[in-house]
PDB file of C-alpha atoms in Angstrom:
ATOM      1  CA  MET A  21     -11.103  49.185 -11.009  1.00 35.00           C
ATOM      2  CA  ALA A  22      -9.241  47.551  -8.100  1.00 36.00           C
ATOM      3  CA  GLU A  23     -11.354  44.664  -8.510  1.00 40.00           C
ATOM      4  CA  ARG A  24     -10.792  44.343 -12.255  1.00 41.00           C
ATOM      5  CA  ALA A  25      -6.878  44.621 -11.552  1.00 40.00           C
ATOM      6  CA  SER A  26      -7.173  41.866  -8.851  1.00 40.00           C
ATOM      7  CA  ALA A  27      -9.069  39.610 -11.320  1.00 41.00           C
ATOM      8  CA  THR A  28      -6.641  40.058 -13.921  1.00 43.00           C
ATOM      9  CA  ALA A  29      -3.601  39.389 -11.708  1.00 41.00           C
ATOM     10  CA  GLY A  30      -5.393  36.387 -10.605  1.00 41.00           C
ATOM     11  CA  LYS A  31      -5.922  35.085 -14.038  1.00 43.00           C
ATOM     12  CA  LYS A  32      -2.374  35.781 -15.049  1.00 43.00           C
ATOM     13  CA  ASP A  33      -0.967  33.886 -12.127  1.00 43.00           C
ATOM     14  CA  GLY A  34      -3.420  31.002 -12.479  1.00 47.00           C
ATOM     15  CA  PRO A  35      -2.376  27.519 -13.892  1.00 48.00           C
ATOM     16  CA  ASP A  36      -3.983  28.123 -17.465  1.00 47.00           C
ATOM     17  CA  ARG A  37      -1.571  31.210 -17.895  1.00 51.00           C
ATOM     18  CA  LYS A  38       1.807  29.322 -17.368  1.00 58.00           C
ATOM     19  CA  SER A  39       4.485  29.152 -19.824  1.00 79.00           C
ATOM     20  CA  PRO A  40       3.652  26.693 -22.529  1.00 80.00           C
ATOM     21  CA  GLY A  41       7.250  25.398 -22.551  1.00 82.00           C
ATOM     22  CA  ARG A  42       7.116  24.908 -18.733  1.00 87.00           C
ATOM     23  CA  ALA A  43       3.779  23.095 -18.841  1.00 84.00           C
ATOM     24  CA  ARG A  44       5.052  20.700 -21.704  1.00 87.00           C
ATOM     25  CA  LEU A  45       8.090  19.846 -19.586  1.00 91.00           C
ATOM     26  CA  THR A  46       5.898  19.103 -16.572  1.00 90.00           C
ATOM     27  CA  GLY A  47       3.743  17.098 -19.014  1.00 89.00           C
ATOM     28  CA  VAL A  48       6.708  15.133 -20.168  1.00 93.00           C
ATOM     29  CA  ALA A  49       7.870  14.372 -16.549  1.00 93.00           C
ATOM     30  CA  LEU A  50       4.374  13.305 -15.658  1.00 93.00           C
ATOM     31  CA  ILE A  51       4.319  10.847 -18.401  1.00 94.00           C
ATOM     32  CA  VAL A  52       7.671   9.295 -17.770  1.00 95.00           C
ATOM     33  CA  LEU A  53       6.453   9.043 -14.145  1.00 94.00           C
ATOM     34  CA  SER A  54       3.410   7.290 -15.368  1.00 95.00           C
ATOM     35  CA  LEU A  55       5.379   4.832 -17.551  1.00 95.00           C
ATOM     36  CA  THR A  56       7.450   3.943 -14.520  1.00 95.00           C
ATOM     37  CA  GLY A  57       4.535   3.320 -12.598  1.00 94.00           C
ATOM     38  CA  ALA A  58       3.059   1.092 -15.365  1.00 95.00           C
ATOM     39  CA  VAL A  59       6.079  -1.024 -15.454  1.00 96.00           C
ATOM     40  CA  LEU A  60       6.117  -1.507 -11.630  1.00 95.00           C
ATOM     41  CA  SER A  61       2.268  -2.464 -11.782  1.00 93.00           C
ATOM     42  CA  TYR A  62       2.965  -4.827 -14.700  1.00 95.00           C
ATOM     43  CA  LEU A  63       5.699  -6.532 -12.658  1.00 94.00           C
ATOM     44  CA  ALA A  64       3.519  -6.770  -9.666  1.00 92.00           C
ATOM     45  CA  PHE A  65       1.096  -8.821 -11.269  1.00 92.00           C
ATOM     46  CA  THR A  66       3.320 -10.851 -13.588  1.00 92.00           C
ATOM     47  CA  VAL A  67       6.134 -11.567 -11.220  1.00 92.00           C
ATOM     48  CA  TRP A  68       5.581 -10.513  -7.700  1.00 90.00           C
ATOM     49  CA  VAL A  69       1.951 -11.722  -6.878  1.00 90.00           C
ATOM     50  CA  PRO A  70       2.380 -15.036  -9.127  1.00 90.00           C
ATOM     51  CA  GLY A  71       5.683 -15.784  -7.467  1.00 91.00           C
ATOM     52  CA  GLN A  72       4.335 -15.311  -3.939  1.00 90.00           C
ATOM     53  CA  GLN A  73       1.587 -17.505  -4.741  1.00 89.00           C
ATOM     54  CA  GLU A  74       3.702 -20.117  -6.159  1.00 92.00           C
ATOM     55  CA  ARG A  75       5.992 -20.042  -3.183  1.00 92.00           C
ATOM     56  CA  TYR A  76       3.032 -20.633  -0.848  1.00 92.00           C
ATOM     57  CA  GLU A  77       1.584 -23.598  -2.979  1.00 92.00           C
ATOM     58  CA  HIS A  78       4.962 -25.235  -2.927  1.00 93.00           C
ATOM     59  CA  TYR A  79       5.310 -24.615   0.819  1.00 93.00           C
ATOM     60  CA  ARG A  80       1.762 -26.088   1.449  1.00 92.00           C
ATOM     61  CA  ALA A  81       2.917 -29.225  -0.727  1.00 92.00           C
ATOM     62  CA  ALA A  82       6.201 -29.558   1.059  1.00 92.00           C
ATOM     63  CA  GLU A  83       6.411 -32.922   3.258  1.00 92.00           C
ATOM     64  CA  PRO A  84       8.758 -33.749   6.148  1.00 93.00           C
ATOM     65  CA  CYS A  85      12.335 -34.772   5.079  1.00 92.00           C
ATOM     66  CA  PRO A  86      13.390 -38.335   5.558  1.00 89.00           C
ATOM     67  CA  ALA A  87      15.615 -39.034   8.829  1.00 83.00           C
ATOM     68  CA  GLN A  88      19.146 -38.217   8.216  1.00 82.00           C
ATOM     69  CA  ALA A  89      18.658 -36.425   4.822  1.00 82.00           C
ATOM     70  CA  THR A  90      21.694 -34.731   3.491  1.00 85.00           C
ATOM     71  CA  ALA A  91      21.734 -30.931   2.546  1.00 82.00           C
ATOM     72  CA  GLN A  92      21.483 -32.113  -1.273  1.00 86.00           C
ATOM     73  CA  GLU A  93      18.524 -34.366  -0.611  1.00 85.00           C
ATOM     74  CA  VAL A  94      16.670 -31.602   1.297  1.00 87.00           C
ATOM     75  CA  ALA A  95      17.215 -29.270  -1.400  1.00 85.00           C
ATOM     76  CA  ALA A  96      16.226 -31.642  -4.096  1.00 86.00           C
ATOM     77  CA  LYS A  97      13.077 -32.648  -2.238  1.00 88.00           C
ATOM     78  CA  ASP A  98      12.048 -29.286  -1.175  1.00 89.00           C
ATOM     79  CA  CYS A  99      10.978 -30.888   2.076  1.00 92.00           C
ATOM     80  CA  LEU A 100      10.594 -29.595   5.672  1.00 93.00           C
ATOM     81  CA  THR A 101      13.386 -30.031   8.210  1.00 92.00           C
ATOM     82  CA  THR A 102      13.070 -30.275  11.883  1.00 91.00           C
ATOM     83  CA  TRP A 103      15.632 -28.753  14.323  1.00 89.00           C
ATOM     84  CA  HIS A 104      15.859 -28.463  18.083  1.00 90.00           C
ATOM     85  CA  PHE A 105      16.954 -25.296  19.778  1.00 91.00           C
ATOM     86  CA  THR A 106      17.067 -23.504  23.046  1.00 92.00           C
ATOM     87  CA  VAL A 107      15.618 -19.962  23.516  1.00 92.00           C
ATOM     88  CA  THR A 108      18.238 -17.668  24.894  1.00 92.00           C
ATOM     89  CA  LYS A 109      16.121 -14.485  24.748  1.00 90.00           C
ATOM     90  CA  ALA A 110      12.581 -13.486  23.727  1.00 90.00           C
ATOM     91  CA  GLU A 111      11.779  -9.875  23.766  1.00 90.00           C
ATOM     92  CA  SER A 112       9.189  -7.441  22.037  1.00 87.00           C
ATOM     93  CA  THR A 113      10.261  -4.043  20.851  1.00 86.00           C
ATOM     94  CA  PHE A 114       8.150  -1.012  20.032  1.00 81.00           C
ATOM     95  CA  THR A 115       9.693   0.722  17.152  1.00 76.00           C
ATOM     96  CA  GLY A 116       7.254   3.873  17.079  1.00 74.00           C
ATOM     97  CA  LYS A 117       4.880   2.294  14.654  1.00 76.00           C
ATOM     98  CA  VAL A 118       4.675  -1.527  15.307  1.00 80.00           C
ATOM     99  CA  THR A 119       5.818  -3.960  17.806  1.00 85.00           C
ATOM    100  CA  ALA A 120       8.700  -6.319  16.828  1.00 86.00           C
ATOM    101  CA  TYR A 121       8.498  -9.753  18.245  1.00 90.00           C
ATOM    102  CA  GLU A 122      11.777 -11.614  18.292  1.00 91.00           C
ATOM    103  CA  ALA A 123      13.245 -14.782  19.659  1.00 92.00           C
ATOM    104  CA  THR A 124      16.918 -15.627  19.854  1.00 92.00           C
ATOM    105  CA  LEU A 125      17.612 -19.290  19.402  1.00 92.00           C
ATOM    106  CA  GLU A 126      20.679 -21.391  20.216  1.00 91.00           C
ATOM    107  CA  ASP A 127      21.966 -24.768  18.746  1.00 85.00           C
ATOM    108  CA  LYS A 128      21.885 -27.328  21.571  1.00 74.00           C
ATOM    109  CA  GLY A 129      25.024 -28.967  20.083  1.00 67.00           C
ATOM    110  CA  ASP A 130      26.711 -25.704  19.148  1.00 68.00           C
ATOM    111  CA  ASP A 131      26.773 -22.964  21.567  1.00 67.00           C
ATOM    112  CA  SER A 132      28.415 -20.523  19.016  1.00 68.00           C
ATOM    113  CA  TRP A 133      25.498 -20.944  16.618  1.00 76.00           C
ATOM    114  CA  GLN A 134      22.553 -18.472  17.096  1.00 85.00           C
ATOM    115  CA  ARG A 135      19.554 -17.663  15.012  1.00 87.00           C
ATOM    116  CA  VAL A 136      16.920 -14.800  15.496  1.00 90.00           C
ATOM    117  CA  VAL A 137      13.289 -15.401  14.291  1.00 92.00           C
ATOM    118  CA  ARG A 138      10.699 -12.834  14.168  1.00 92.00           C
ATOM    119  CA  PHE A 139       7.000 -12.993  14.601  1.00 92.00           C
ATOM    120  CA  SER A 140       4.122 -10.822  13.281  1.00 87.00           C
ATOM    121  CA  ASP A 141       2.269 -10.924  16.637  1.00 88.00           C
ATOM    122  CA  SER A 142       2.595 -12.211  20.304  1.00 86.00           C
ATOM    123  CA  GLY A 143       0.425 -15.324  20.194  1.00 80.00           C
ATOM    124  CA  PRO A 144      -0.106 -18.064  20.498  1.00 92.00           C
ATOM    125  CA  LEU A 145       3.511 -19.169  21.293  1.00 93.00           C
ATOM    126  CA  PHE A 146       5.606 -15.996  21.625  1.00 91.00           C
ATOM    127  CA  ASP A 147       4.143 -15.023  24.871  1.00 90.00           C
ATOM    128  CA  LYS A 148       5.063 -18.365  26.385  1.00 91.00           C
ATOM    129  CA  LEU A 149       8.612 -18.222  25.507  1.00 91.00           C
ATOM    130  CA  HIS A 150      11.330 -17.881  28.183  1.00 90.00           C
ATOM    131  CA  ARG A 151      15.005 -18.067  28.417  1.00 91.00           C
ATOM    132  CA  GLY A 152      16.138 -21.651  28.497  1.00 90.00           C
ATOM    133  CA  ASP A 153      12.937 -23.215  26.760  1.00 91.00           C
ATOM    134  CA  GLU A 154      13.485 -26.139  24.442  1.00 93.00           C
ATOM    135  CA  VAL A 155      11.747 -25.682  21.137  1.00 93.00           C
ATOM    136  CA  THR A 156      11.398 -27.407  17.873  1.00 93.00           C
ATOM    137  CA  ALA A 157      11.809 -25.382  14.812  1.00 93.00           C
ATOM    138  CA  THR A 158      10.375 -26.384  11.268  1.00 93.00           C
ATOM    139  CA  GLY A 159      12.664 -25.172   8.408  1.00 92.00           C
ATOM    140  CA  TRP A 160      11.996 -24.719   4.893  1.00 93.00           C
ATOM    141  CA  ARG A 161      14.215 -23.479   2.195  1.00 90.00           C
ATOM    142  CA  ARG A 162      16.813 -22.290   4.745  1.00 88.00           C
ATOM    143  CA  ASP A 163      14.079 -20.286   6.734  1.00 91.00           C
ATOM    144  CA  ILE A 164      12.596 -21.232  10.177  1.00 93.00           C
ATOM    145  CA  VAL A 165       8.980 -21.007   9.311  1.00 94.00           C
ATOM    146  CA  VAL A 166       7.266 -22.510  12.323  1.00 94.00           C
ATOM    147  CA  LEU A 167       8.411 -22.612  16.023  1.00 94.00           C
ATOM    148  CA  SER A 168       6.687 -24.933  18.572  1.00 94.00           C
ATOM    149  CA  LYS A 169       6.687 -25.933  22.201  1.00 92.00           C
ATOM    150  CA  ASP A 170       4.497 -28.331  24.000  1.00 90.00           C
ATOM    151  CA  GLY A 171       2.185 -28.754  21.112  1.00 89.00           C
ATOM    152  CA  VAL A 172       1.842 -24.922  20.691  1.00 93.00           C
ATOM    153  CA  ARG A 173       2.809 -23.760  17.223  1.00 94.00           C
ATOM    154  CA  GLN A 174       3.089 -20.270  15.544  1.00 94.00           C
ATOM    155  CA  ASN A 175       4.305 -19.179  12.219  1.00 93.00           C
ATOM    156  CA  THR A 176       7.232 -17.021  11.997  1.00 93.00           C
ATOM    157  CA  SER A 177       7.573 -13.905   9.823  1.00 91.00           C
ATOM    158  CA  ASP A 178       9.292 -16.169   7.120  1.00 91.00           C
ATOM    159  CA  ALA A 179       6.600 -18.689   6.706  1.00 92.00           C
ATOM    160  CA  PRO A 180       4.790 -18.171   3.209  1.00 91.00           C
ATOM    161  CA  ARG A 181       1.102 -17.032   3.639  1.00 88.00           C
ATOM    162  CA  ASP A 182      -1.727 -16.838   1.204  1.00 84.00           C
ATOM    163  CA  GLU A 183      -2.263 -13.138   1.904  1.00 81.00           C
ATOM    164  CA  HIS A 184      -1.645 -11.544  -1.378  1.00 85.00           C
ATOM    165  CA  GLN A 185      -4.445  -9.015  -1.222  1.00 86.00           C
ATOM    166  CA  GLY A 186      -2.027  -6.153  -0.011  1.00 86.00           C
ATOM    167  CA  ASN A 187       0.437  -6.984  -2.879  1.00 88.00           C
ATOM    168  CA  ALA A 188      -2.595  -6.744  -5.494  1.00 90.00           C
ATOM    169  CA  ALA A 189      -3.887  -3.643  -3.978  1.00 90.00           C
ATOM    170  CA  LEU A 190      -0.318  -1.961  -4.114  1.00 91.00           C
ATOM    171  CA  GLY A 191      -0.236  -2.859  -7.661  1.00 92.00           C
ATOM    172  CA  VAL A 192      -3.699  -1.424  -8.555  1.00 92.00           C
ATOM    173  CA  LEU A 193      -2.690   1.755  -6.573  1.00 93.00           C
ATOM    174  CA  VAL A 194       0.346   2.288  -8.617  1.00 94.00           C
ATOM    175  CA  ALA A 195      -1.594   1.588 -11.903  1.00 93.00           C
ATOM    176  CA  LEU A 196      -4.147   4.282 -10.754  1.00 92.00           C
ATOM    177  CA  LEU A 197      -1.414   6.772  -9.934  1.00 93.00           C
ATOM    178  CA  ALA A 198       0.202   5.881 -13.375  1.00 94.00           C
ATOM    179  CA  ALA A 199      -2.999   6.565 -15.070  1.00 92.00           C
ATOM    180  CA  GLN A 200      -3.587   9.965 -13.198  1.00 90.00           C
ATOM    181  CA  SER A 201      -0.053  11.062 -14.265  1.00 92.00           C
ATOM    182  CA  LEU A 202      -0.438   9.940 -17.743  1.00 93.00           C
ATOM    183  CA  LEU A 203      -3.819  11.800 -18.157  1.00 90.00           C
ATOM    184  CA  PHE A 204      -2.411  14.948 -16.468  1.00 91.00           C
ATOM    185  CA  GLY A 205       0.699  15.024 -18.566  1.00 91.00           C
ATOM    186  CA  ALA A 206      -1.099  14.230 -21.755  1.00 91.00           C
ATOM    187  CA  VAL A 207      -3.237  17.256 -21.379  1.00 90.00           C
ATOM    188  CA  ARG A 208      -0.356  19.577 -20.592  1.00 89.00           C
ATOM    189  CA  LEU A 209       1.173  18.365 -23.868  1.00 89.00           C
ATOM    190  CA  ALA A 210      -2.014  18.644 -25.856  1.00 89.00           C
ATOM    191  CA  ARG A 211      -3.138  21.983 -24.259  1.00 86.00           C
ATOM    192  CA  PRO A 212      -0.141  23.623 -22.504  1.00 85.00           C
ATOM    193  CA  THR A 213      -1.875  26.952 -22.017  1.00 83.00           C
ATOM    194  CA  THR A 214      -5.460  25.640 -21.022  1.00 82.00           C
ATOM    195  CA  TYR A 215      -5.140  22.299 -19.281  1.00 79.00           C
ATOM    196  CA  ALA A 216      -7.660  22.995 -16.203  1.00 80.00           C
ATOM    197  CA  PRO A 217      -9.257  21.297 -14.425  1.00 81.00           C
ATOM    198  CA  PHE A 218      -6.365  18.558 -14.689  1.00 80.00           C
ATOM    199  CA  VAL A 219      -4.417  20.417 -11.982  1.00 83.00           C
ATOM    200  CA  TRP A 220      -3.189  19.568  -8.508  1.00 83.00           C
ATOM    201  CA  GLU A 221      -5.646  21.851  -6.636  1.00 81.00           C
ATOM    202  CA  PRO A 222      -8.132  20.433  -5.960  1.00 80.00           C
ATOM    203  CA  TYR A 223      -9.000  17.571  -8.387  1.00 80.00           C
ATOM    204  CA  GLY A 224      -5.429  16.076  -8.568  1.00 83.00           C
ATOM    205  CA  ARG A 225      -4.840  16.080  -5.009  1.00 86.00           C
ATOM    206  CA  TRP A 226      -8.298  14.732  -4.397  1.00 84.00           C
ATOM    207  CA  LEU A 227      -7.679  11.869  -6.756  1.00 86.00           C
ATOM    208  CA  ALA A 228      -4.068  11.009  -5.525  1.00 88.00           C
ATOM    209  CA  PHE A 229      -4.900  10.776  -1.877  1.00 90.00           C
ATOM    210  CA  THR A 230      -8.006   9.013  -2.712  1.00 88.00           C
ATOM    211  CA  ASN A 231      -6.048   6.299  -4.623  1.00 88.00           C
ATOM    212  CA  ILE A 232      -3.678   6.115  -1.572  1.00 90.00           C
ATOM    213  CA  CYS A 233      -6.199   5.736   0.957  1.00 90.00           C
ATOM    214  CA  VAL A 234      -8.488   3.396  -0.822  1.00 88.00           C
ATOM    215  CA  GLY A 235      -5.668   1.139  -1.931  1.00 88.00           C
ATOM    216  CA  VAL A 236      -4.243   0.810   1.440  1.00 88.00           C
ATOM    217  CA  GLY A 237      -7.573   0.506   3.189  1.00 88.00           C
ATOM    218  CA  VAL A 238      -9.117  -1.959   0.857  1.00 87.00           C
ATOM    219  CA  GLY A 239      -5.853  -3.969   0.911  1.00 86.00           C
ATOM    220  CA  ALA A 240      -5.914  -4.171   4.557  1.00 86.00           C
ATOM    221  CA  ALA A 241      -9.501  -5.063   4.791  1.00 88.00           C
ATOM    222  CA  SER A 242      -9.095  -7.750   2.121  1.00 86.00           C
ATOM    223  CA  VAL A 243      -6.339  -9.487   4.266  1.00 84.00           C
ATOM    224  CA  TRP A 244      -8.431  -9.146   7.417  1.00 85.00           C
ATOM    225  CA  LEU A 245     -11.636 -10.620   5.758  1.00 85.00           C
ATOM    226  CA  GLY A 246      -9.617 -13.322   4.006  1.00 81.00           C
ATOM    227  CA  ILE A 247     -11.283 -12.511   0.600  1.00 83.00           C
ATOM    228  CA  PRO A 248      -9.666 -13.658  -2.636  1.00 84.00           C
ATOM    229  CA  TRP A 249      -6.742 -11.464  -3.645  1.00 82.00           C
ATOM    230  CA  TRP A 250      -8.115 -10.862  -7.289  1.00 84.00           C
ATOM    231  CA  THR A 251     -11.162  -9.140  -5.990  1.00 86.00           C
ATOM    232  CA  VAL A 252      -8.917  -6.175  -5.286  1.00 86.00           C
ATOM    233  CA  LEU A 253      -8.576  -5.653  -8.867  1.00 86.00           C
ATOM    234  CA  VAL A 254     -12.126  -4.631  -8.999  1.00 88.00           C
ATOM    235  CA  SER A 255     -12.927  -3.330  -5.470  1.00 87.00           C
ATOM    236  CA  VAL A 256     -10.054  -0.602  -5.449  1.00 88.00           C
ATOM    237  CA  PRO A 257     -11.189   1.115  -8.737  1.00 89.00           C
ATOM    238  CA  VAL A 258     -14.927   0.955  -7.673  1.00 90.00           C
ATOM    239  CA  VAL A 259     -14.354   2.432  -4.357  1.00 88.00           C
ATOM    240  CA  VAL A 260     -12.084   5.291  -5.876  1.00 87.00           C
ATOM    241  CA  CYS A 261     -14.722   6.125  -8.365  1.00 86.00           C
ATOM    242  CA  ALA A 262     -17.478   6.054  -5.685  1.00 87.00           C
ATOM    243  CA  VAL A 263     -15.298   8.347  -3.422  1.00 84.00           C
ATOM    244  CA  MET A 264     -14.344  10.811  -6.150  1.00 79.00           C
ATOM    245  CA  ALA A 265     -17.964  11.058  -7.327  1.00 83.00           C
ATOM    246  CA  ARG A 266     -19.007  12.093  -3.780  1.00 83.00           C
ATOM    247  CA  LEU A 267     -16.142  14.639  -3.610  1.00 77.00           C
ATOM    248  CA  LEU A 268     -17.236  16.091  -7.018  1.00 75.00           C
ATOM    249  CA  ARG A 269     -20.886  16.377  -5.970  1.00 80.00           C
ATOM    250  CA  ARG A 270     -19.799  18.050  -2.736  1.00 77.00           C
ATOM    251  CA  GLN A 271     -17.670  20.482  -4.611  1.00 72.00           C
ATOM    252  CA  ARG A 272     -20.386  21.267  -7.125  1.00 72.00           C
ATOM    253  CA  ARG A 273     -23.025  21.898  -4.240  1.00 73.00           C
ATOM    254  CA  ALA A 274     -20.387  24.284  -2.509  1.00 66.00           C
ATOM    255  CA  MET A 275     -19.884  26.230  -5.733  1.00 64.00           C
ATOM    256  CA  ALA A 276     -23.684  26.441  -6.446  1.00 67.00           C
ATOM    257  CA  SER A 277     -24.180  27.626  -2.906  1.00 65.00           C
ATOM    258  CA  SER A 278     -21.302  30.163  -3.304  1.00 64.00           C
ATOM    259  CA  ALA A 279     -22.718  31.461  -6.586  1.00 56.00           C
ATOM    260  CA  LYS A 280     -26.224  31.816  -4.988  1.00 57.00           C
ATOM    261  CA  VAL A 281     -24.767  33.804  -1.907  1.00 54.00           C
ATOM    262  CA  LEU A 282     -22.658  35.924  -4.489  1.00 55.00           C
ATOM    263  CA  GLY A 283     -25.929  36.722  -6.474  1.00 53.00           C
ATOM    264  CA  LEU A 284     -28.011  37.654  -3.464  1.00 48.00           C
ATOM    265  CA  ASP A 285     -25.163  39.932  -2.260  1.00 55.00           C
ATOM    266  CA  THR A 286     -24.971  41.626  -5.734  1.00 58.00           C
ATOM    267  CA  LEU A 287     -28.695  41.971  -5.630  1.00 47.00           C
ATOM    268  CA  HIS A 288     -28.565  43.542  -2.247  1.00 52.00           C
ATOM    269  CA  ARG A 289     -25.941  46.081  -3.439  1.00 58.00           C
ATOM    270  CA  HIS A 290     -28.012  47.028  -6.409  1.00 53.00           C
ATOM    271  CA  ILE A 291     -31.058  47.627  -4.196  1.00 53.00           C
ATOM    272  CA  GLN A 292     -29.102  49.710  -1.656  1.00 56.00           C
ATOM    273  CA  SER A 293     -27.662  51.717  -4.579  1.00 57.00           C
ATOM    274  CA  ASP A 294     -31.272  52.351  -6.054  1.00 52.00           C
ATOM    275  CA  ILE A 295     -32.431  53.498  -2.606  1.00 53.00           C
ATOM    276  CA  THR A 296     -29.523  55.753  -2.213  1.00 57.00           C
ATOM    277  CA  ASN A 297     -30.115  57.256  -5.674  1.00 54.00           C
TER     278      ASN A 297
END
């Protein structure tokens, strides 16, 4: 009797026994969230990634500006300017997650003018910078994109890069999370009282965290390997499917093993009961 009451209570508190109104409200919220993610993913692939690629191509095609070019001529030609500065400070600061590399530059002809440039790593130039060093800066579209000294050059954090894999991976990640939210929300609207297994535990949690981990991991690996950014469009969904298939197989094996143990335990109790009787 106690076991039956416990089972009844567990079923009543389960996700399939919630109020239909509450389930539908959750479904609407999930669908709205999915539409927001779909818009963000669309903008990533129609505005963000193409815009970054176009900026990089323009930068690669830019040529040095003519000597004594005016600001209007520089803007019209979209060319590269050359400035000469003095380093007043070069320091690296650990922020708790990453290390920030910053160099403060001063105009040789105007001591009141200063500019801070940032680098993504310490080499090959940053480690060699010291107070009082004379450096040459390459400017493009009002940003300092390259700093050089004695023939050693290093791109700053403002330099355009052909590294759009991370942006593409983020767009795919948002699209996959949007698809998950749409599916879970639609099921709640269609079946507000019986929407398992489209619940957070365990499948929803598995799918969400798999999407995030795979999106970040594949994006970082693609940047490191230097493979084309569009390959991320295929690789992220494929890896997510592979990981989820492995998790589901492991879950089924665990459930089968648990059922087998439960069956043996029930058989053992029956045998003990027969012996006692």
